[in-house]
Phi, psi and omega in degrees: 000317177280348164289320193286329184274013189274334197308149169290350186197163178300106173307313180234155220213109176264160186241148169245141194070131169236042192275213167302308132351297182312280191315316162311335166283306212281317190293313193300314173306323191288316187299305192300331190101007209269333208234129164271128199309319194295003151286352171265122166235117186298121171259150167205151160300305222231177200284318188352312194235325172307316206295005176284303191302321189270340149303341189279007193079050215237145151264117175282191191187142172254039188237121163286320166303309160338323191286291192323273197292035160219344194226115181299344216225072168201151182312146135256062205243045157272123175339111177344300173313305192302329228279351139319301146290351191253314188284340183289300178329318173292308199284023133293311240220348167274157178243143161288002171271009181275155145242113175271110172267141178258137162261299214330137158265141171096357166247139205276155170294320210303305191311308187299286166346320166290323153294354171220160210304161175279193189037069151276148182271130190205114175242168158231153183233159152230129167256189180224188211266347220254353164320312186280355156239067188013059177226020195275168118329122130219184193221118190245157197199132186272098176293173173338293164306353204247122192294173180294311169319309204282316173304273147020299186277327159276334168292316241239346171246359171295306227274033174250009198236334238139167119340117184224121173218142212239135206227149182281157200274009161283347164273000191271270171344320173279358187276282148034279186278330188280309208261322173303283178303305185321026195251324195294290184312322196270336160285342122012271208299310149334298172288339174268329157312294189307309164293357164297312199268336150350258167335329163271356138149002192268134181315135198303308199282341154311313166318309164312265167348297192282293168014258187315317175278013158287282173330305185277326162308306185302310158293003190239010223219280174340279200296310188321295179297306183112329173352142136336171143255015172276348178227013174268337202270348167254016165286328167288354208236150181228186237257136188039013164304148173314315180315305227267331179302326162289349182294301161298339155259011175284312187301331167287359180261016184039077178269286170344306182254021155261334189264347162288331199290301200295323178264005156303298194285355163302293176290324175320282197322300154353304203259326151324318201284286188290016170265329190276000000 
């Protein structure tokens, strides 16, 4: 362990959980290049979701200590309610040279720290699922303990996944409802662009197709320039035009003050969640 924390970055980079999240990090770090798979190692009781991990070329394990001690670098990507008992289990064998990232949603840093030794370096991230084609959203938040080299050093293989913004941790929950659940809502909106044109004669998988990549234009469009979306949308619409005619029927049906209600009702839940 102390050759391995010697290292200028983590050599082998462990997931504690091996679900669908886990896998999304883990598949963005390998495509990037940041992480060589056969340096990742997985814990599960059971085989059910490493047989994900051992396709990527992933080394798996069922001993969650086992993760600890190989690795400097790890992941928490257990179901919240567990995630307790896996740190009591574990927190013989963490050092200050680890860095514990936390996915649970809904456990506080205050929460963690107190479950693990002190000054353990301990962040939470909420990534979102587009992690696993390097597009995701996320948001990373720092504990007490965790040096500047070490943030750094998780921001910088986050951002091989996406997007990365390191946030005060009253903001993790809102990320939640915009970006976590927004993934559930902007295909919503997809499926409905598309049966639009669906319904005027164009063939579904053609439709679907232009869907998206309108979506995926449109967002590359956004960051790229730094624009409102209040002024790429009237660089499309001229004066009596098709847009401006679709425009309006989008506000009559109130897609605007549905799609805030829905990432309201994201985050409340959010916040529901991380009371209990």
């Amino acid at each position: 362990m102390a050759a391995e924390a010697a290292q200028p970055g983590p050599r082998r980079v462990g997931f504690v959980g091996a679900g669908r999240m886990a896998e999304a990090i883990a598949r963005g770090l390998i495509r990037a290049g940041k992480v060589e798979a056969q340096h990742v190692l997985a814990s599960a009781p059971t085989d059910r979701n490493l047989c994900h991990f051992q396709a990527l070329g992933c080394q798996t394990t069922h001993s969650n200590q086992e993760v600890l001690q190989s690795c400097s670098l790890v992941f928490f990507a257990t179901k919240p309610h567990v995630l307790p008992a896996v740190l009591a289990e574990v927190a013989p064998v963490v050092t200050s040279e680890h860095i514990l990232v936390s996915v649970a949603a809904g456990v506080s840093l205050s929460t963690l720290e107190e479950l693990l030794p002190p000054k353990a370096q301990v962040l939470r991230i909420s990534p979102n699922l587009p992690c696993v084609v390097q597009e995701g959203a996320m948001v990373m938040v720092r504990g007490h303990h965790v040096r500047s080299s070490e943030a750094e050093l998780l921001h910088t293989l986050l951002e091989a996944c996406g997007q990365c913004e390191e946030v005060p941790e009253a903001h993790v929950d809102i990320h939640t409802g915009l970006s976590g659940s927004g993934v559930a809502f902007v295909c919503v909106f997809s499926e409905a662009l598309a049966e639009g044109a669906i319904k005027m004669g164009m063939p579904s998988g053609l439709a679907h197709r232009i869907a998206a990549q309108t979506l995926l234009g449109t967002a590359k469009m956004l960051l790229q320039k730094g624009q409102h979306p209040a002024q790429l949308r009237m660089d499309v619409c001229t004066p009596g035009g098709t847009t401006i005619h679709g425009l309006h029927a989008l506000e009559q049906g109130g897609l605007r003050a549905a799609t805030m209600s829905a990432v309201e009702a994201a985050t409340c839940r959010a916040k529901e969640l991380s009371r209990k």
